Structure formats: C-alpha cells, structure tokens
mmCIF file of C-alpha atoms in Angstrom:
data_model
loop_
_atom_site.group_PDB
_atom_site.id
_atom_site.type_symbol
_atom_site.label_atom_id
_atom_site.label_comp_id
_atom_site.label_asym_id
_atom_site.label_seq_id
_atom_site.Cartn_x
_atom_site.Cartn_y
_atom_site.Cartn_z
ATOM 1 C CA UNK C 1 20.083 141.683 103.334
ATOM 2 C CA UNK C 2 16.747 143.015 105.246
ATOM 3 C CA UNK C 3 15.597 141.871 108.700
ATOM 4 C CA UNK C 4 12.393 141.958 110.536
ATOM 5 C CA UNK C 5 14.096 140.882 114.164
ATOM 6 C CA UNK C 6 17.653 142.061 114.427
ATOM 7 C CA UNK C 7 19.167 145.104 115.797
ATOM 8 C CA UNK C 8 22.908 146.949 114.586
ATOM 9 C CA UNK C 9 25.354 145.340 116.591
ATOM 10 C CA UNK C 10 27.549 149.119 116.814
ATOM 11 C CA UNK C 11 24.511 151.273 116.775
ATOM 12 C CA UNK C 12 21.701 149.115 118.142
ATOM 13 C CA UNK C 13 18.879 150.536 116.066
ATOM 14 C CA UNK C 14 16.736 148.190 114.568
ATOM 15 C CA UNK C 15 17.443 146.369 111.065
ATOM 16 C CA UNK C 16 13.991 145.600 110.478
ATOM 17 C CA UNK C 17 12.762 145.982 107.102
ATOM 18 C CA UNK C 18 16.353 147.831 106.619
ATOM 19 C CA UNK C 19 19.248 146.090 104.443
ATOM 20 C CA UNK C 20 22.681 144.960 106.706
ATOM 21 C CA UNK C 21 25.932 143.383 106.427
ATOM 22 C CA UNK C 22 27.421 140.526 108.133
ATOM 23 C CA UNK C 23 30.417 140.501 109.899
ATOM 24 C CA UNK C 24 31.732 137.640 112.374
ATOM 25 C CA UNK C 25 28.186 136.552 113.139
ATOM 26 C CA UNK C 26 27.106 139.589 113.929
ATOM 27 C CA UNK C 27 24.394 142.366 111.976
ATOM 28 C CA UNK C 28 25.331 145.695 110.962
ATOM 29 C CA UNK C 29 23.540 148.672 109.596
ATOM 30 C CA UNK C 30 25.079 149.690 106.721
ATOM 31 C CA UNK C 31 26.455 153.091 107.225
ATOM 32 C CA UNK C 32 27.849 151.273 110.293
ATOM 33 C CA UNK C 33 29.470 148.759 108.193
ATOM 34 C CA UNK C 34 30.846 151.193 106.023
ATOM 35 C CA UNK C 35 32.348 153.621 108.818
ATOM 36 C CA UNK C 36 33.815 150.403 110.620
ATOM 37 C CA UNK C 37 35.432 147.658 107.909
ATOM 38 C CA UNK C 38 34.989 149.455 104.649
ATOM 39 C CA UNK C 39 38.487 149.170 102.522
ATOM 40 C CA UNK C 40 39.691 152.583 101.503
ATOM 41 C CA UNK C 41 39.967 152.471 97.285
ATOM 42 C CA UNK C 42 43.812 152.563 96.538
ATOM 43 C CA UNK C 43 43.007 154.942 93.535
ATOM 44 C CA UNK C 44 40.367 157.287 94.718
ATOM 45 C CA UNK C 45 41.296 156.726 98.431
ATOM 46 C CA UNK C 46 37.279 156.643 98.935
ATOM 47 C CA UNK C 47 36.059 153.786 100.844
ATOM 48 C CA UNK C 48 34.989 150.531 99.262
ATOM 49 C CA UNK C 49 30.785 150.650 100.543
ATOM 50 C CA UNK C 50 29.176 147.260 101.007
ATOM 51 C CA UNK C 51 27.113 147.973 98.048
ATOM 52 C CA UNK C 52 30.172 148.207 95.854
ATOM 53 C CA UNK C 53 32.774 145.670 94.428
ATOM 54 C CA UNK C 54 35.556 145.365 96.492
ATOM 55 C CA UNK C 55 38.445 144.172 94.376
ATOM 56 C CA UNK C 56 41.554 142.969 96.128
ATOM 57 C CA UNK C 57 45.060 141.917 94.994
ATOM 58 C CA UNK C 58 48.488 141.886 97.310
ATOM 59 C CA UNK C 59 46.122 143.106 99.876
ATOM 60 C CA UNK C 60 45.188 146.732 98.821
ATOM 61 C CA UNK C 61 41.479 147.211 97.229
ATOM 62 C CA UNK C 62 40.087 149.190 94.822
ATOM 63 C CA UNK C 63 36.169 150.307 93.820
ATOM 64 C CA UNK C 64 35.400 148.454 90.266
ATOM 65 C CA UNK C 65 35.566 151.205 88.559
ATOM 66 C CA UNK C 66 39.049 152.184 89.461
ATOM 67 C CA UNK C 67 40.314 149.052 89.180
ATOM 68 C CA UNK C 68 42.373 150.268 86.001
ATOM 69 C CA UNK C 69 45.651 150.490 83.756
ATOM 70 C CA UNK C 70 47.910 152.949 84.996
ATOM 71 C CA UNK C 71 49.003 154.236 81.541
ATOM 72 C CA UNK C 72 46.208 153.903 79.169
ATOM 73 C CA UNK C 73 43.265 153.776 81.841
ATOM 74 C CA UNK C 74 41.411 150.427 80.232
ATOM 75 C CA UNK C 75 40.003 148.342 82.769
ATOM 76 C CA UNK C 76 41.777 145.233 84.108
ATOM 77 C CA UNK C 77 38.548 144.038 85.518
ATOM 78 C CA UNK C 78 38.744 139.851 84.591
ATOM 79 C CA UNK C 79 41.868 140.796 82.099
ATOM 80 C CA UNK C 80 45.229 139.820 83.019
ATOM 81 C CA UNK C 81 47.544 142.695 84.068
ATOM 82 C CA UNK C 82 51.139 143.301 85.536
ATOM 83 C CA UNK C 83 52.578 144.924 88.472
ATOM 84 C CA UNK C 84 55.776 146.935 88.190
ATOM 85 C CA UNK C 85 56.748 148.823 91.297
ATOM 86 C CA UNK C 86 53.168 148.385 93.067
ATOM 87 C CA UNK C 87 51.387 149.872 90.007
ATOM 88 C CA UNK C 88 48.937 147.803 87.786
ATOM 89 C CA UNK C 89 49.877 147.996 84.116
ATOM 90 C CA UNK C 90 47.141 145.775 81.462
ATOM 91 C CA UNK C 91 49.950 143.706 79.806
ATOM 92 C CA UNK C 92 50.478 145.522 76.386
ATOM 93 C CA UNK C 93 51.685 148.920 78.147
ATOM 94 C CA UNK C 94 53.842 146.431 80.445
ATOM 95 C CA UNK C 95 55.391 144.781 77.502
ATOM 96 C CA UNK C 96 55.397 148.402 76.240
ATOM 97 C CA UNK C 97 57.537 150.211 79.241
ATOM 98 C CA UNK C 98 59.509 146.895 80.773
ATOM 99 C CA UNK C 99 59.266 143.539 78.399
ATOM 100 C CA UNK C 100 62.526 142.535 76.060
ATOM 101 C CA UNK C 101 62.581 143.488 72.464
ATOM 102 C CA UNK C 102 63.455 140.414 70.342
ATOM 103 C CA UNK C 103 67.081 140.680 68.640
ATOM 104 C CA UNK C 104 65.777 139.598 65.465
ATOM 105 C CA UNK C 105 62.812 141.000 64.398
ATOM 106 C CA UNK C 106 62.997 144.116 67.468
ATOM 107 C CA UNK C 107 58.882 143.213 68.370
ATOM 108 C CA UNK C 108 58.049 143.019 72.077
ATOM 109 C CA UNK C 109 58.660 139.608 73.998
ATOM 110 C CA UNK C 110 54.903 139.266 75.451
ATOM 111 C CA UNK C 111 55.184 138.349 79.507
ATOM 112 C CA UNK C 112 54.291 134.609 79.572
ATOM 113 C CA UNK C 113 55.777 133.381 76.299
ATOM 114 C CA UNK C 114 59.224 131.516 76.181
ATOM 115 C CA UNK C 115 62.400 133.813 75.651
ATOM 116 C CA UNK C 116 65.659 132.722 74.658
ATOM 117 C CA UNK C 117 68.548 134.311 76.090
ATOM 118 C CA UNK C 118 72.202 134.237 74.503
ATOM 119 C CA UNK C 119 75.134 136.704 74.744
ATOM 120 C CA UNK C 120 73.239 139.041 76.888
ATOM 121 C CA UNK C 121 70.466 139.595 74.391
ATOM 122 C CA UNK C 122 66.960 138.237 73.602
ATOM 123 C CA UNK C 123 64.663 136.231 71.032
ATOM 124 C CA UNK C 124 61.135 135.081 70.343
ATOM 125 C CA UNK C 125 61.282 130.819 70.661
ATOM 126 C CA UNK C 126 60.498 130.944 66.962
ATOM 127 C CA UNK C 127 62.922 133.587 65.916
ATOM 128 C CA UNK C 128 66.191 132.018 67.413
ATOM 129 C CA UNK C 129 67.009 129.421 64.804
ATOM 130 C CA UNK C 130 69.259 128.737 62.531
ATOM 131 C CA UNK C 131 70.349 131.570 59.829
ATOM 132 C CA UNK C 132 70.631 128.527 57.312
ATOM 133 C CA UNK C 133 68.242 125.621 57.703
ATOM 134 C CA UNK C 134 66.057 127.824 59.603
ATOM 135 C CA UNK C 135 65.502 124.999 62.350
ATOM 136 C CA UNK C 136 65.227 126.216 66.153
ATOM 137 C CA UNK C 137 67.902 126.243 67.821
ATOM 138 C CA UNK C 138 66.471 125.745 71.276
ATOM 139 C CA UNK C 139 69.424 124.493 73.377
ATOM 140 C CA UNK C 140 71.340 122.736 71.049
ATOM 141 C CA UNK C 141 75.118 123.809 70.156
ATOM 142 C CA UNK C 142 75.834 126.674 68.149
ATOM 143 C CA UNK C 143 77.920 128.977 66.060
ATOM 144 C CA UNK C 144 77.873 132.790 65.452
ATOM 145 C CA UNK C 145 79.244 134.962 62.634
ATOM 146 C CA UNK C 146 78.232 138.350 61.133
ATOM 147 C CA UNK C 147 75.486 138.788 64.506
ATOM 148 C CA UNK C 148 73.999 135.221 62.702
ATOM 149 C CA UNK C 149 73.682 131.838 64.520
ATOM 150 C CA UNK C 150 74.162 128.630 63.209
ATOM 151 C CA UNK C 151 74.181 124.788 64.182
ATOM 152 C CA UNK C 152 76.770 123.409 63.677
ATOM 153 C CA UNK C 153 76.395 120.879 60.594
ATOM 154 C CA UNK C 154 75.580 124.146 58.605
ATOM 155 C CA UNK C 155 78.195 126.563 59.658
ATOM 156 C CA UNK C 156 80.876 123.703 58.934
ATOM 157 C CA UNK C 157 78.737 123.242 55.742
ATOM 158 C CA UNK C 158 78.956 126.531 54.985
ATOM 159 C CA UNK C 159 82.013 128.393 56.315
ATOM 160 C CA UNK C 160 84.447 125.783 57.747
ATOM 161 C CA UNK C 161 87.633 124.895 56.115
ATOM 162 C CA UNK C 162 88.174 121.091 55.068
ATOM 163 C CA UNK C 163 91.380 119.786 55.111
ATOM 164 C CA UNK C 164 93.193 118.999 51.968
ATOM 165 C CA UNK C 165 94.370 115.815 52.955
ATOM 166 C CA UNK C 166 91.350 113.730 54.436
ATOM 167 C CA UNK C 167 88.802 116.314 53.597
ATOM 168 C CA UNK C 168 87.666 116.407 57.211
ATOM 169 C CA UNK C 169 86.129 119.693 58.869
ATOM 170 C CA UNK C 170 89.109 121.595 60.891
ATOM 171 C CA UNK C 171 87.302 122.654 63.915
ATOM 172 C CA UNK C 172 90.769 124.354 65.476
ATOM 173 C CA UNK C 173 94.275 125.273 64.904
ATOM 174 C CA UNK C 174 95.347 123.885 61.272
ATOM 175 C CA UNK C 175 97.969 124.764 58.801
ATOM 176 C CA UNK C 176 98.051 126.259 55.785
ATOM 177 C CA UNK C 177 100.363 125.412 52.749
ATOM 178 C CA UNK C 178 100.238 125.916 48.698
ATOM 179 C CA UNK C 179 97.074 128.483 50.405
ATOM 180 C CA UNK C 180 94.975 125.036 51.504
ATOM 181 C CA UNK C 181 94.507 124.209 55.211
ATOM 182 C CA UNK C 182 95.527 120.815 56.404
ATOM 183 C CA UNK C 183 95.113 119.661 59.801
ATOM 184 C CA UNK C 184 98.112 119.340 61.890
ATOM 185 C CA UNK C 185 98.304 115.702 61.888
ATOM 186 C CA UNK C 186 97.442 115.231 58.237
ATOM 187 C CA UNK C 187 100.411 117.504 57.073
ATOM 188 C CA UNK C 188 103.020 114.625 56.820
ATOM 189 C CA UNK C 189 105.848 113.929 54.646
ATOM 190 C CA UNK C 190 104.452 112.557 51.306
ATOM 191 C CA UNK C 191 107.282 109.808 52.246
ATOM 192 C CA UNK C 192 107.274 108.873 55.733
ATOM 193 C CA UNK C 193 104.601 110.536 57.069
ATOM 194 C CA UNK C 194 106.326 112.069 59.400
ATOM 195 C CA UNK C 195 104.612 115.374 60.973
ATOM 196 C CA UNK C 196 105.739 118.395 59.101
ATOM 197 C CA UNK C 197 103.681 120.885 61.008
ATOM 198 C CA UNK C 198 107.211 122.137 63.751
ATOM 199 C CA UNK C 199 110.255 121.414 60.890
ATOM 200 C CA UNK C 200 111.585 122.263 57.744
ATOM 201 C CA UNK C 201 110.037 120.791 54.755
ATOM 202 C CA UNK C 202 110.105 120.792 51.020
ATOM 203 C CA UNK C 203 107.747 120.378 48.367
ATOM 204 C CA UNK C 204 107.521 118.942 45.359
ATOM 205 C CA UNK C 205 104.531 118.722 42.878
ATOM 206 C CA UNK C 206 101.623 120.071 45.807
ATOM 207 C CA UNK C 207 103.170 117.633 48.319
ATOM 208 C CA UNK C 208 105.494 118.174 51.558
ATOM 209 C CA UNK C 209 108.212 115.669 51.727
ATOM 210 C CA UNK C 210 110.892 115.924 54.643
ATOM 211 C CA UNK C 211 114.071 116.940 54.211
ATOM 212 C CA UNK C 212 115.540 113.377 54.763
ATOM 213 C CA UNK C 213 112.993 111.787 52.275
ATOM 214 C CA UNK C 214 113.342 114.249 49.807
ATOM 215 C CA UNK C 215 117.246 114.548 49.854
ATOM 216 C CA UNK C 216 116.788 110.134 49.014
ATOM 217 C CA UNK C 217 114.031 110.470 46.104
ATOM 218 C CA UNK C 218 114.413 114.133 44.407
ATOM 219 C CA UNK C 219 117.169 115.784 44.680
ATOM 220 C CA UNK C 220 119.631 116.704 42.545
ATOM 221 C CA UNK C 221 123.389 115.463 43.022
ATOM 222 C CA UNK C 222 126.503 117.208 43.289
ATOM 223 C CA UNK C 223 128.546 116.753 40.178
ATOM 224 C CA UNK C 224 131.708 116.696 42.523
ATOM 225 C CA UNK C 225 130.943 115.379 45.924
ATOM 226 C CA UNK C 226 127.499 113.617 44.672
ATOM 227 C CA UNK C 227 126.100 114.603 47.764
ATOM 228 C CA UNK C 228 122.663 115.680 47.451
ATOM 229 C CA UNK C 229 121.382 119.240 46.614
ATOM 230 C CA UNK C 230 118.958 120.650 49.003
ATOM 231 C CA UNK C 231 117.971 124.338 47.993
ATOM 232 C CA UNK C 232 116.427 124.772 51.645
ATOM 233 C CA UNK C 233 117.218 128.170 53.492
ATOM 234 C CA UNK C 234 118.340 129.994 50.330
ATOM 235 C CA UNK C 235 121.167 127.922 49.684
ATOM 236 C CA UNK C 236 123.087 128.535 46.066
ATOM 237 C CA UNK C 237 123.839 125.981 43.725
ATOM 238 C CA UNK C 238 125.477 126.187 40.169
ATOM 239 C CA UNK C 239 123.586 124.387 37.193
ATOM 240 C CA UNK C 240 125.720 123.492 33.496
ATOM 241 C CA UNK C 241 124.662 121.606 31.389
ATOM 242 C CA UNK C 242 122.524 119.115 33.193
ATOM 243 C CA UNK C 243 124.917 118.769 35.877
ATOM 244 C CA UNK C 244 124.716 120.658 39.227
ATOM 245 C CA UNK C 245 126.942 121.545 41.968
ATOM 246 C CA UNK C 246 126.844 123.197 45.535
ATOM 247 C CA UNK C 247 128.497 126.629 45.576
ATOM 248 C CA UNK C 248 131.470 125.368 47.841
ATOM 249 C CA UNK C 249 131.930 122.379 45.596
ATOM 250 C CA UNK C 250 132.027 124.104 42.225
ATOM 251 C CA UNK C 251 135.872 124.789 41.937
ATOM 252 C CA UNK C 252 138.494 123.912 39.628
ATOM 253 C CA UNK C 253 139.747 120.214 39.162
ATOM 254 C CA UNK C 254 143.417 121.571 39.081
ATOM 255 C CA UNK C 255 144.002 123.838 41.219
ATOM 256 C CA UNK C 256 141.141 123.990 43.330
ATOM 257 C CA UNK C 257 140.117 127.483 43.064
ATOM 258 C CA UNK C 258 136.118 128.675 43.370
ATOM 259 C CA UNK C 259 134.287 129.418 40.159
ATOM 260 C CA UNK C 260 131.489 130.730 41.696
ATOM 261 C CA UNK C 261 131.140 134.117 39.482
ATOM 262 C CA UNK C 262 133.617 133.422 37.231
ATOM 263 C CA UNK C 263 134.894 132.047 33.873
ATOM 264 C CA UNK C 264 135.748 128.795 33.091
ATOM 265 C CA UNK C 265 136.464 125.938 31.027
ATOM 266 C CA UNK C 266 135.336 122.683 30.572
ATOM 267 C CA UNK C 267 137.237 119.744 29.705
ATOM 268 C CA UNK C 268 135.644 116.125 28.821
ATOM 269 C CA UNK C 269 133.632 116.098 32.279
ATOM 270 C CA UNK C 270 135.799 118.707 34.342
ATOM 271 C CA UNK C 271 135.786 122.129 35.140
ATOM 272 C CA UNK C 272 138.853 124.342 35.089
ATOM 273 C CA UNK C 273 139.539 128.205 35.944
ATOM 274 C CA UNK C 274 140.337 129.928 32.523
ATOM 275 C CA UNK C 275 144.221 130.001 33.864
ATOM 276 C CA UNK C 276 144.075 126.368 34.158
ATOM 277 C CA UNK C 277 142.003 125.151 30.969
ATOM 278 C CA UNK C 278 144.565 127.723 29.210
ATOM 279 C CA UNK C 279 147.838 126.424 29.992
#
C-alpha cells in the first residue's frame, strides 16, 4: 500500500509515496514490518517478507516456494499432503513410507479411502470379498481357509460336510460312520431312534441299529439256548450248517463237554463230542 499522509509507526519516517503494511491499525514501513512480525520460513529459516506468501499450517510458516514434499521436493502448494512426525509428505511418498499394503493384491491403501481390517491385516473395500461369489464382504459373517475368505452360504456350499441323514450343513461337532458325517442327533437307531452317538451300536445294511433293537429284528439265534447272537466286542460264535451257537453254548448234548476247536458229531439235530457220537 502507498501513502501520501502517514508516518512508520516504529520508525516515524514518512510513508508518503512509499508502500506499508498494516498491523493493528497502525502503518509500518516495510523493512520495519519485516524486522518486527515477519514469520521465520520453517525450511529456509529466512523470514517470510510482506511481499511474499506466507503459508501457514499447525502454526509454523513457510515462503511459497519452500512450501514442499519432504522426499521428492514437488510442491504441496493447493495439493493435499500429510504430516508424519511434523514433516510434510505430498500423499503418494506418505502412502509410500507409512500407508497399509492391501493383503490381496499388496498395492498401497491411499490415506482417505476405506480399509478393511481383519486378523491383524489389511484390504482395499473392493478387494475384501468373497473368494467364491466374489461379493464384498463388508461386515457381514465370514469364513477363512487356505488365507481365503468366504460368506458363509458359499463356504458351506463349497467345503462343509452335509449330514447323511437329513442332508443338513454340520456347522460343529458331528460323527462319522461307514466314512459319512451325521450330526449327533441324527445318528439314531434305525429302530428306535434312540441316540447312538455315546453307546454301542451295530449296523446292518449302512444303518446303526441299537443293540436292543437289533438283538429283536436281526440277529441270529442260539441253536441251544435260542438266545440271541450279538457279535459286538469280538465275541465268537460257531456257525454249521445254518445253525449258530455262542462259544459257551456249543457243547455236547451228552455229556456236556465244549466243542469249541474240536471234532464232533452230529446226530438228527444234536451235537456230540466224537467219544459220545462213537459209543
């Protein structure tokens, strides 16, 4: 600014036809302005003259000209920038030294776009989604196998078992019999549907059956006590002829004596020890 009627407020020479600054009300000669309130540059440590840009951020000042990148040196003159430990950084070499790397495709996660965040590492919005469908994951529920993530409907459509029974998704737990999983309340007795899953069982034809319900509608009988015969455990039994016995019970009518392992002699329907059948 010039004056034709105002003296230096510090100095008290005249301002006329001489340019001045403004300061509280009052007129100041430049190089009186400058040696009072000019901002020393935080780059070049040179003060900021009232004829020069004065560019301020977090209260420190630079001259245009050194208002630059730390790293590469470009100008961050009306260009957004970073700060990282009171230095200025444009936002590339920020993203460069301090932003995330994306766990998918490993590219820079620019400051100001959305990052997702799960099991301490990092994606792109549009790169966390699912392996399969390739939908976005966002916040919804999810699976992961192999470093992949899935929803849900597509890792049980693609990796759950399905029990054998109902042909339902087993989410936990489970048993597995004739190598096919079954939930624990669908693996019943083929009879009484009694839970199988904590006793002894037996099967017959792909199916469980209880020992109870299988003893009434399969098993053999015991030619001499016609007891059932229930080869659970490793139990033994003796088979002749379409006729079966348990090992204790397969003895000779006459005189009582095992057979197990030996010879013997049959007579009509009974069983005798060679001594026996021989006399």
């Amino acid at each position: 600014m010039t004056s034709s009627h105002t003296d230096c407020h510090f100095c008290l020479q005249s301002l006329r036809g001489r340019k001045y600054a403004l300061r509280e009300e009052n007129a100041y000669c430049v190089p009186c302005y400058d040696s009072l309130y000019a901002n020393p540059c935080e780059e070049c440590k040179q003060p900021i003259e009232c004829n020069s840009k004065d560019l301020a951020y977090k209260g420190r000042h630079w001259h245009e000209g050194c208002f630059r990148c730390a790293k590469c040196s470009r100008s961050l003159v009306e260009k957004p920038f970073a700060a990282k430990d009171e230095v200025l950084l444009c936002t590339e070499c920020y993203s460069d030294e301090y932003s995330s790397k994306c766990f998918h495709c490993q590219r820079t996660i620019m400051p100001g776009s959305r990052k997702m965040e799960f099991k301490g590492s990092s994606w792109h919005e549009s790169c966390f989604v699912c392996q399969y469908c390739q939908q976005p994951l966002g916040t919804k529920p999810l699976i992961t196998k192999d470093n992949e993530n899935y929803c849900v409907p597509c890792f049980e459509k693609q990796f759950a078992h399905h029990c054998y029974s109902c042909k339902k998704v087993i989410t936990s737990g489970g048993v597995t019999y004739n190598d096919q999983p079954w939930h624990k309340e669908c693996f019943v007795c083929a009879v009484c549907k009694t839970q199988l899953s904590r006793q002894r069982f037996i099967s017959k034809d792909e199916y469980p059956y209880c020992v109870e319900c299988f003893s009434k509608f399969h098993s053999k009988k015991c030619a001499a006590c016609k007891k059932p015969i229930i080869a659970l455990g490793g139990a033994k039994y003796i088979s002749f002829e379409e006729r079966q016995w348990h090992g204790e019970c397969f003895n000779c009518v006459k005189c009582s004596g095992s057979l197990v392992g030996q010879e013997f002699l049959t007579r009509q329907d009974d069983i005798l020890c060679h001594k026996c059948g021989s006399a």
